[in-house]
Short mmCIF file of N, CA and C and ligand atoms in Angstrom, two decimals:
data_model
loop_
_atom_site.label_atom_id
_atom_site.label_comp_id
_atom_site.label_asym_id
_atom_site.label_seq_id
_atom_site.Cartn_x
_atom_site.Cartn_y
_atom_site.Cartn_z
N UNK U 22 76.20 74.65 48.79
CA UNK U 22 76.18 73.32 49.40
C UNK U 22 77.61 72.90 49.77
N UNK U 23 77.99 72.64 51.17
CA UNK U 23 78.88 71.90 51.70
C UNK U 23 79.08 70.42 51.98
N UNK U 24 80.12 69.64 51.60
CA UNK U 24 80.62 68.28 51.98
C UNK U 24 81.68 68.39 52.55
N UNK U 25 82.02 67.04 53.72
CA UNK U 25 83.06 66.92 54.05
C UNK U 25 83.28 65.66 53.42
N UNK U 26 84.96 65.31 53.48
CA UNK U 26 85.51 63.62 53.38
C UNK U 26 86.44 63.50 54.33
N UNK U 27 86.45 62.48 54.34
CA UNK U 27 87.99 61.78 55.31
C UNK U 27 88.80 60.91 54.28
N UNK U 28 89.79 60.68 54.68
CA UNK U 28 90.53 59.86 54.41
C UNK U 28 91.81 59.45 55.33
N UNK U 29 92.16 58.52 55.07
CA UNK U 29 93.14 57.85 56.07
C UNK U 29 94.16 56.60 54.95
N UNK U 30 95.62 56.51 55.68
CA UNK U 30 96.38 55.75 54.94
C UNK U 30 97.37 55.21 55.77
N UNK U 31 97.96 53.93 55.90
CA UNK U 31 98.59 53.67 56.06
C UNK U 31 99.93 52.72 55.38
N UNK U 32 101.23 53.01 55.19
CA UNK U 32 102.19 52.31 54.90
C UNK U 32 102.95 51.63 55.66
N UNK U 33 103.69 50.27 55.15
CA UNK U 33 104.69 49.74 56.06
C UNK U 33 106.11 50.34 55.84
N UNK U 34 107.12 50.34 56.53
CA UNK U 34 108.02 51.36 56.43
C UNK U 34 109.14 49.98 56.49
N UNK U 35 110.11 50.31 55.89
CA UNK U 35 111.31 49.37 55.25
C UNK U 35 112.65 50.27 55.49
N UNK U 36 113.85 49.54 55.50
CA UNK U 36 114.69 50.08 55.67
C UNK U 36 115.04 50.84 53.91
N UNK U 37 115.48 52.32 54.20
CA UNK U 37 115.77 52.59 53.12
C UNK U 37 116.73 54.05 53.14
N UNK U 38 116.53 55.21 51.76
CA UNK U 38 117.32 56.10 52.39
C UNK U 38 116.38 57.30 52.00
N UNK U 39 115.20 57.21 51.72
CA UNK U 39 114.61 58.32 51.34
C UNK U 39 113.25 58.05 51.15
N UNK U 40 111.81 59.44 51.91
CA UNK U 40 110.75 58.77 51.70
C UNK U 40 109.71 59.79 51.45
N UNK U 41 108.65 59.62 50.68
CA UNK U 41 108.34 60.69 50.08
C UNK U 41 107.06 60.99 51.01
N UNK U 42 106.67 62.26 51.13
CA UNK U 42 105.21 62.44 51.97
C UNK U 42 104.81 63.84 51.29
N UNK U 43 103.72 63.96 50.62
CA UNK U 43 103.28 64.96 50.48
C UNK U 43 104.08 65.93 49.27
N UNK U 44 104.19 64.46 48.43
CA UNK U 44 105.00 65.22 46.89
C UNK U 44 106.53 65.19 46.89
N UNK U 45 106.94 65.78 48.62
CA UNK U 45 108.02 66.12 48.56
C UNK U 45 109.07 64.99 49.19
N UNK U 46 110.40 64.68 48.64
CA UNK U 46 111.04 63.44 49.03
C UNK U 46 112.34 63.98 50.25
N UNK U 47 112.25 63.38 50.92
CA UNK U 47 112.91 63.80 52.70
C UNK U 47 113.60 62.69 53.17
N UNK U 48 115.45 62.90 52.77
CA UNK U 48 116.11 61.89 53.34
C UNK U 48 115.85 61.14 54.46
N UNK U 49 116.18 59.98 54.66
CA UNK U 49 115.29 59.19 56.25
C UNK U 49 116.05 57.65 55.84
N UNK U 50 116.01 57.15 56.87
CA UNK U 50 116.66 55.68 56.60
C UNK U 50 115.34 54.53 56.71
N UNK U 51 114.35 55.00 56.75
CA UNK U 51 113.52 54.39 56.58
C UNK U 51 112.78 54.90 54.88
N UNK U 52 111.95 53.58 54.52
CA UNK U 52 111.40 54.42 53.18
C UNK U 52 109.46 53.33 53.34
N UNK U 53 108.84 53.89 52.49
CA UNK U 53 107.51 53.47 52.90
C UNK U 53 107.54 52.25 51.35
N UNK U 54 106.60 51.28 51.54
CA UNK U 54 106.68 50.23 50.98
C UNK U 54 105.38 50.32 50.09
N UNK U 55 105.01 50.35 48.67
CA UNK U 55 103.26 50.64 48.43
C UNK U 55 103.78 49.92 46.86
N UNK U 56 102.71 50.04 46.34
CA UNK U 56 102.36 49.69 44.79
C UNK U 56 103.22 51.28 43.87
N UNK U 57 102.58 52.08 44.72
CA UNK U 57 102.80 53.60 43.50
C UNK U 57 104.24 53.64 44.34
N UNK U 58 104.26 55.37 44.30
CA UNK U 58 105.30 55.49 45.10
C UNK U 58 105.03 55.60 46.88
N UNK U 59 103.84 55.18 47.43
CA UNK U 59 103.86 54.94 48.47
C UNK U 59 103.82 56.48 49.50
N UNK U 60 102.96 57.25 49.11
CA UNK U 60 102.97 58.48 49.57
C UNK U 60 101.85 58.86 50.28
N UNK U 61 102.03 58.12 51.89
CA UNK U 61 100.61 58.28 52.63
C UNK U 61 99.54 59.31 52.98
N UNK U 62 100.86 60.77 52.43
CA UNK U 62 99.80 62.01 52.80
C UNK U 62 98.93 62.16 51.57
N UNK U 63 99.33 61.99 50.31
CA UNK U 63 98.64 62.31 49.00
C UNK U 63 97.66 61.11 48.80
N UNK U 64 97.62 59.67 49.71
CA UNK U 64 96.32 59.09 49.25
C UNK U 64 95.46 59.30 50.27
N UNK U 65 95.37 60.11 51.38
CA UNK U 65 95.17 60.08 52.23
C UNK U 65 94.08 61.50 51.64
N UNK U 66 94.55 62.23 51.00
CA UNK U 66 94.10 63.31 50.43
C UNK U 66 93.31 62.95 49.71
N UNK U 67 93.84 62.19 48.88
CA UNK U 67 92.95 61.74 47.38
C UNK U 67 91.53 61.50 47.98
N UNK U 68 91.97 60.47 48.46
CA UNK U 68 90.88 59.54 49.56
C UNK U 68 89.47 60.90 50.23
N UNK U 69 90.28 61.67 50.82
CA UNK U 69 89.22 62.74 51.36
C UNK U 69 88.85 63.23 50.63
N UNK U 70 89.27 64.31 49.10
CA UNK U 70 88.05 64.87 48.38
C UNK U 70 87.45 64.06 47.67
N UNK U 71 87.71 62.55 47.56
CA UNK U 71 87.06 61.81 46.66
C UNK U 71 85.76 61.69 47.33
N UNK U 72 86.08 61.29 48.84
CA UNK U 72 84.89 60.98 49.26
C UNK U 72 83.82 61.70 49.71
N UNK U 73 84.54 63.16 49.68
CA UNK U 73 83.75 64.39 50.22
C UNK U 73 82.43 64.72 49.05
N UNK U 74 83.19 64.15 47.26
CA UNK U 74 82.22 64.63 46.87
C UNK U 74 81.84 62.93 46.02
N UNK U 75 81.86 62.05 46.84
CA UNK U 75 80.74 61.00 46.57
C UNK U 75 81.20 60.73 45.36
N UNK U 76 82.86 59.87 44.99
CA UNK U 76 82.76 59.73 43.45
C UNK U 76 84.21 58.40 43.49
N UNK U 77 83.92 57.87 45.05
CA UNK U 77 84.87 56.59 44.83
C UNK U 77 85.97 56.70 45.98
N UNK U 78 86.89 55.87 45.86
CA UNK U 78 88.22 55.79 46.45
C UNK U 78 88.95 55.76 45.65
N UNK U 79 90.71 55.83 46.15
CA UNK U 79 92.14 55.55 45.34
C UNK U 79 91.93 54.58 45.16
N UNK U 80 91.38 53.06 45.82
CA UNK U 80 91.38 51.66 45.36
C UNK U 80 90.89 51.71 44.06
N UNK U 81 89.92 52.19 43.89
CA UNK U 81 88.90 52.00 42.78
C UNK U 81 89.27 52.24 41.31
N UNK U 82 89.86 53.86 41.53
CA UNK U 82 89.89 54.91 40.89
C UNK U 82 91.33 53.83 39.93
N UNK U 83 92.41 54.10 41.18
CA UNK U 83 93.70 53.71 39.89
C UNK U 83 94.11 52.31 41.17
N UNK U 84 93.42 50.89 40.38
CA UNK U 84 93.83 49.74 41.22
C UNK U 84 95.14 49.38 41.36
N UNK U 85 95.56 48.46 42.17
CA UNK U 85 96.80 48.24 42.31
C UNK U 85 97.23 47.08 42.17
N UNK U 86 96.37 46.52 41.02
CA UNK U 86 97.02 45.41 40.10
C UNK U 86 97.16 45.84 38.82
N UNK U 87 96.66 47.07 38.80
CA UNK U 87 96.82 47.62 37.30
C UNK U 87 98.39 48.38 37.03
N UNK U 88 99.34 47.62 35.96
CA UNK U 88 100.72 47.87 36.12
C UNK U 88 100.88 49.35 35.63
N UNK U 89 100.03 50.23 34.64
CA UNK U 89 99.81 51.34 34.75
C UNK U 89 100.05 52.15 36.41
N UNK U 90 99.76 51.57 37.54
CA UNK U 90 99.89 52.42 38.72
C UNK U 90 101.10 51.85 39.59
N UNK U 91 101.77 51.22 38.91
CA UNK U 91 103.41 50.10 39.45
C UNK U 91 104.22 51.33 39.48
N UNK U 92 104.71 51.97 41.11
CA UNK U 92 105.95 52.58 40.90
C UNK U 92 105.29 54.18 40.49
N UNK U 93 103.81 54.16 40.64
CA UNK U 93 103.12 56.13 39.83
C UNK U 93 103.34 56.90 40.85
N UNK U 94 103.75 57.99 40.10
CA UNK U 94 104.04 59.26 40.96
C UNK U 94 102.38 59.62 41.77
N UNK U 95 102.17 59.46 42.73
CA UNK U 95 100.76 59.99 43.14
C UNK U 95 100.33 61.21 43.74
N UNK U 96 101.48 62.04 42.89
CA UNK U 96 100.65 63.47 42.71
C UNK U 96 99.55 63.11 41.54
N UNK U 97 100.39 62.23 40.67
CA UNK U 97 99.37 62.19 39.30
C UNK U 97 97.76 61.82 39.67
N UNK U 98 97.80 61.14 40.79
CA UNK U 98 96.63 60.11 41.31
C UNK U 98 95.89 61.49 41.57
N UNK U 99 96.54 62.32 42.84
CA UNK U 99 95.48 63.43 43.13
C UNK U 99 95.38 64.11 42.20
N UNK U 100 95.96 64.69 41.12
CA UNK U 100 95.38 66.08 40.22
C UNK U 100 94.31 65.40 39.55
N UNK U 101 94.72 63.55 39.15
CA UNK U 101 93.23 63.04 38.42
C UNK U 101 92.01 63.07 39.58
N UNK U 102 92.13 62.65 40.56
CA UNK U 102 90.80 62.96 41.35
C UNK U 102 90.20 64.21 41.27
N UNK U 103 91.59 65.24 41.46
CA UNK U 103 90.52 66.57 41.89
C UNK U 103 90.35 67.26 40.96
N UNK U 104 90.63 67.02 39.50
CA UNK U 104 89.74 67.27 37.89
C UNK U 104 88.96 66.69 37.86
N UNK U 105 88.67 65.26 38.43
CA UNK U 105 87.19 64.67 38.56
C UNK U 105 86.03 65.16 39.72
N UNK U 106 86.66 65.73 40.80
CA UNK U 106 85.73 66.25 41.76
C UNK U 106 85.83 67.97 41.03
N UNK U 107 86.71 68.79 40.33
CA UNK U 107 86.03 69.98 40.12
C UNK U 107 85.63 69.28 38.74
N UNK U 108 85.32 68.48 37.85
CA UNK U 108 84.48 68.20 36.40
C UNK U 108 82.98 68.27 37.04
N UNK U 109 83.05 67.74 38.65
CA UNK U 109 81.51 67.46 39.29
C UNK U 109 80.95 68.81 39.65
N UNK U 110 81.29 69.40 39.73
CA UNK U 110 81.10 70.87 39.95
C UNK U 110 81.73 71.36 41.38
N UNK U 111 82.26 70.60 42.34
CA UNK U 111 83.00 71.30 43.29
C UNK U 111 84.01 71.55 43.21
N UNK U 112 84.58 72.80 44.34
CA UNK U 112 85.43 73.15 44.15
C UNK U 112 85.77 73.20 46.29
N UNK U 113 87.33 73.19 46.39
CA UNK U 113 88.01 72.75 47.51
C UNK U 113 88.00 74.25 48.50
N UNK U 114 86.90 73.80 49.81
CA UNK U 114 87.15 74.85 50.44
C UNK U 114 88.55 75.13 50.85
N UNK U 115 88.67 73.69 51.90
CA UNK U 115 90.32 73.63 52.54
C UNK U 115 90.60 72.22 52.67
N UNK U 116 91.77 71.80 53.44
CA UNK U 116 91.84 70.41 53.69
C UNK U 116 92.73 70.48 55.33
N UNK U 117 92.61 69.81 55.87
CA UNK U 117 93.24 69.71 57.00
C UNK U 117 94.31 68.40 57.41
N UNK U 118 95.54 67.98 57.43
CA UNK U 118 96.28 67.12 57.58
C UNK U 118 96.74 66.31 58.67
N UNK U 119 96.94 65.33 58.94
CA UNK U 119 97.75 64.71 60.01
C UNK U 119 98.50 63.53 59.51
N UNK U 120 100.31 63.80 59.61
CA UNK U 120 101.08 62.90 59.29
C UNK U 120 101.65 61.84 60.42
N UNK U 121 101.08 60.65 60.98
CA UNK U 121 101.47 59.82 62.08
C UNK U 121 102.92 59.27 61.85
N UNK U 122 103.88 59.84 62.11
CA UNK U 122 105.05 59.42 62.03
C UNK U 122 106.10 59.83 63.19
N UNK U 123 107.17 58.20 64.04
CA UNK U 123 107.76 58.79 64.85
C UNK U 123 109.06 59.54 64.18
N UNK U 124 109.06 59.54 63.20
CA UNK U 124 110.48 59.77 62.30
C UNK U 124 110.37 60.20 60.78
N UNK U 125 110.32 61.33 60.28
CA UNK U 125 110.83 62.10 59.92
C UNK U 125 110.25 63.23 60.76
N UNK U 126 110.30 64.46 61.49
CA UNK U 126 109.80 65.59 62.13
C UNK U 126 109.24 66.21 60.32
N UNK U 127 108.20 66.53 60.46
CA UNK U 127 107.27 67.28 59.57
C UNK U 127 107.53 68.83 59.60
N UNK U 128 107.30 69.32 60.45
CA UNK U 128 107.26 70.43 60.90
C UNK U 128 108.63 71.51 60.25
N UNK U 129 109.78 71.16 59.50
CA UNK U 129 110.88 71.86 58.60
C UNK U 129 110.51 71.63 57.34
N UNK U 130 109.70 70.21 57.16
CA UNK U 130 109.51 70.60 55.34
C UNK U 130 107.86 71.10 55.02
N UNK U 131 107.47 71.60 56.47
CA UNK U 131 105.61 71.86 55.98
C UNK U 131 105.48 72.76 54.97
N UNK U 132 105.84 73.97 55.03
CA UNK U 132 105.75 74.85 54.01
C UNK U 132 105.69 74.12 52.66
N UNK U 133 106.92 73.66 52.63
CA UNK U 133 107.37 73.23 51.19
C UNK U 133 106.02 72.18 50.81
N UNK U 134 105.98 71.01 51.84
CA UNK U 134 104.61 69.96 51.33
C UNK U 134 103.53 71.08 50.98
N UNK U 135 103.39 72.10 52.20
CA UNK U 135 101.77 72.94 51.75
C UNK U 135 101.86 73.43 50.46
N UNK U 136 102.61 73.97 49.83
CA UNK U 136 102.89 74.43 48.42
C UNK U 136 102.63 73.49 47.78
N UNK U 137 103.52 72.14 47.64
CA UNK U 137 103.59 71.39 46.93
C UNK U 137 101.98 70.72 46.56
N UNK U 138 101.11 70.40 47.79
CA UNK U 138 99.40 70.39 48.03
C UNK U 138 99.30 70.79 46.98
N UNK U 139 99.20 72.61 47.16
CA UNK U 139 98.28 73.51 46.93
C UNK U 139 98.44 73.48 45.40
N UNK U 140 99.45 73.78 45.07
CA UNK U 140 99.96 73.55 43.53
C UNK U 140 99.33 72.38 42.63
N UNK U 141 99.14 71.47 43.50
CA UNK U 141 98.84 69.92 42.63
C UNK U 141 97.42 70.14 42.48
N UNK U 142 96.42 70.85 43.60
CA UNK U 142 95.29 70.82 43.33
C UNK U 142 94.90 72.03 42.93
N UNK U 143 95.80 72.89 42.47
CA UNK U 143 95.29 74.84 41.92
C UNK U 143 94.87 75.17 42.80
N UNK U 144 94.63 75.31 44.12
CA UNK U 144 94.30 75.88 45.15
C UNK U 144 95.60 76.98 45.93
N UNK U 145 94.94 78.32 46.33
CA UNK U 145 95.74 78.87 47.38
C UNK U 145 96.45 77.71 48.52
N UNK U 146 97.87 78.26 49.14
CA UNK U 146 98.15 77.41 49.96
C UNK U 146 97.62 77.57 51.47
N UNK U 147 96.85 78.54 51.68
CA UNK U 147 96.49 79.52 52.66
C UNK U 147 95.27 77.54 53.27
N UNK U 148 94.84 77.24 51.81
CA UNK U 148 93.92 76.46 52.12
C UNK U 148 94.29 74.94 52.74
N UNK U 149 95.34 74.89 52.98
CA UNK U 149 95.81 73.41 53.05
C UNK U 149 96.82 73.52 54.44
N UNK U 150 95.94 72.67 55.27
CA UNK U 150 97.00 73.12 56.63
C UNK U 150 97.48 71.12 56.80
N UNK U 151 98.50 71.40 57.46
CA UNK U 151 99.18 69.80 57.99
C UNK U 151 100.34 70.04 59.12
N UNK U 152 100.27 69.16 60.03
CA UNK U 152 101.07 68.77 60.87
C UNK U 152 101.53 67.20 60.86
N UNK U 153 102.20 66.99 61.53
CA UNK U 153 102.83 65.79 62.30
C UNK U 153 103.13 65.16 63.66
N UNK U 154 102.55 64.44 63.68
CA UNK U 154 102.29 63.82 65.22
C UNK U 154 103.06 62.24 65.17
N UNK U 155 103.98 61.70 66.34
CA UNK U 155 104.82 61.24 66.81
C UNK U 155 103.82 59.87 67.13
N UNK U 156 104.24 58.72 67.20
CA UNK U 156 103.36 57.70 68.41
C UNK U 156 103.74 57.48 69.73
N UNK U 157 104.95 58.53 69.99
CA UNK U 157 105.10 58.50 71.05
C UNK U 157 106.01 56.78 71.96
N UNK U 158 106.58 56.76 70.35
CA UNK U 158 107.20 55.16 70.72
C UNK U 158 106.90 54.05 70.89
N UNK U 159 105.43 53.75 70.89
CA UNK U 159 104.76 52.97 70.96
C UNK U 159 103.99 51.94 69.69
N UNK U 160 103.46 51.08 69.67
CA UNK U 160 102.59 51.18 68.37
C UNK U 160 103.33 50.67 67.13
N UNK U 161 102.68 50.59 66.32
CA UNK U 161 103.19 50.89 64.40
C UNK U 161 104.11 51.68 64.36
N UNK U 162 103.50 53.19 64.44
CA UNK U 162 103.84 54.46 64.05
C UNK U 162 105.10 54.24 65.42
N UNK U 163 105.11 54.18 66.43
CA UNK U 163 105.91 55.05 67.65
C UNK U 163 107.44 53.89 67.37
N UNK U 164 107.16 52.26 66.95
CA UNK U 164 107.93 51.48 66.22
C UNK U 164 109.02 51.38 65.13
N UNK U 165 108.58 52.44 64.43
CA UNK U 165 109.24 53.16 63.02
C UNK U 165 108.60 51.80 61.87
N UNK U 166 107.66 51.09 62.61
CA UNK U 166 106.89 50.13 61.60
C UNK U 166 106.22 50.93 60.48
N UNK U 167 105.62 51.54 60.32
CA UNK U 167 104.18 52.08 59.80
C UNK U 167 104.54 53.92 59.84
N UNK U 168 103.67 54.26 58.94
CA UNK U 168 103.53 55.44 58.62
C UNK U 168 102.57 55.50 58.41
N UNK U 169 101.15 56.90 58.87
CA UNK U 169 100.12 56.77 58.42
C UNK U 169 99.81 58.35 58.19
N UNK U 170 98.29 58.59 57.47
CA UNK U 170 98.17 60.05 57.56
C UNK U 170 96.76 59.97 57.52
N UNK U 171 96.10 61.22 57.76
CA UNK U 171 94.65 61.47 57.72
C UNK U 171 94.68 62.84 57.23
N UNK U 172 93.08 62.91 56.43
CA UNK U 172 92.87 64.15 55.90
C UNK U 172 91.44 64.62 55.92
N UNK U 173 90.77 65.62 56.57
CA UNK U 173 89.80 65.43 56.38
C UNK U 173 89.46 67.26 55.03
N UNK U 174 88.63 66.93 53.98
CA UNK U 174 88.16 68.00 53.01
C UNK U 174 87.21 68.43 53.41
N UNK U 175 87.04 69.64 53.49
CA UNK U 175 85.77 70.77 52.94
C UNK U 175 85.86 71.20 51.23
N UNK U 176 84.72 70.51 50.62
CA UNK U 176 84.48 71.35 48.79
C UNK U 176 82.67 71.44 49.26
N UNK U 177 83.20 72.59 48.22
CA UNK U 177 81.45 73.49 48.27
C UNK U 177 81.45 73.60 46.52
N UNK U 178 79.69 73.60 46.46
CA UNK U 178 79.56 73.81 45.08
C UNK U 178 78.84 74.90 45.07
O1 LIG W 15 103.58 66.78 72.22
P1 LIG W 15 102.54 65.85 71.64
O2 LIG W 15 102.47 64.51 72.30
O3 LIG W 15 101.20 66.50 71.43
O4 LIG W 15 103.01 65.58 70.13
P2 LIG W 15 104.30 64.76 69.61
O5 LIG W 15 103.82 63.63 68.78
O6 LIG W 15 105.26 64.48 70.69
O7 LIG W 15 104.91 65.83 68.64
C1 LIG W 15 105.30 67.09 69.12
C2 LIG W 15 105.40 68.07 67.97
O8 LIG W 15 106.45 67.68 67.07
C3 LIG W 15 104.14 68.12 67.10
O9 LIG W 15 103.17 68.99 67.62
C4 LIG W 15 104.72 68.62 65.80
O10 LIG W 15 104.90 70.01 65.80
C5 LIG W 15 106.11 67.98 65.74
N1 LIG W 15 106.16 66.73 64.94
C6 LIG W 15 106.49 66.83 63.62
O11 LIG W 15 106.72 67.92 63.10
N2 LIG W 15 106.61 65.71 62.86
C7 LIG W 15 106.38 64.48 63.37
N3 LIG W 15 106.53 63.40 62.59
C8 LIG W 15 106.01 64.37 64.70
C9 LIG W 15 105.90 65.51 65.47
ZN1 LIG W 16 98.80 54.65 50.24
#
């Protein structure tokens, strides 16, 4: 049996000197603004196998009035989801990425984020693909306002 999920995230982006996406932290003079540490590709993730296998959202899961999640590393957020989606009996075909940002270029630290993925959820990295796409100057994202990401999961049981 196959499921898919989606997920989607967006942050507001602040002046700063460093910003984290996908575990990994990537000098930038902009930095993203959130409750945890504000890491749009990893809730964006969370978000997709949570929903792929029918067991909630990041809102739900770890709220963000709860001072327990003030400032949390949210790798921690995904390895707790995806011990709760493999406790359910699935397990992660692949995941597919999109980082909406006009500023940082993705594409020099992908490797390193795909590892960093694959590692957090015990999965091959073979399974975890991501890019980065620009707004083209326009917009939130094309503004250097906003940062967003999407993810969509395949888990099979
Ligand atoms: O050329 P097109 O309009 O399809 O895309 P773009 O947003 O102009 O981005 C061109 C290429 O830059 C993408 O296909 C990615 O390889 C790379 N890119 C990236 O690595 N990181 C970003 N934040 C944005 C774009
Ligand atoms: Zn977020």
């Amino acid at each position: 049996m196959y499921r898919i999920g989606l997920g989607h995230d967006t942050h507001r982006l602040t002046v700063g000197t460093a910003i984290v996406i996908g575990g990994i932290w990537i000098e930038h003079n902009r930095s993203a603004v959130g409750h945890s540490d504000a890491d749009v590709l990893l809730h964006a993730i969370t978000d997709a196998i949570l929903g792929a296998a029918a067991l909630g959202d990041i809102g739900e899961l770890f709220p963000d009035n709860d001072l327990v999640n003030k400032g949390r590393d949210s790798s921690e957020l995904l390895r707790e989801a995806s011990e709760q989606v493999k406790r359910a009996g699935w397990h992660i075909v692949n995941l597919d990425c999109v980082v909406f940002a006009e500023r940082p270029k993705i594409l020099p630290h992908r490797e390193k984020i795909r590892e960093k993925i694959a590692g957090i959820l015990g999965v091959n990295i073979e399974l975890v693909w991501l890019k980065g796409k620009t707004g083209e100057g326009v917009g939130p994202v094309g503004q250097e306002q906003a940062i967003s990401a999407e993810c969509i999961a395949m888990i099979e049981r």
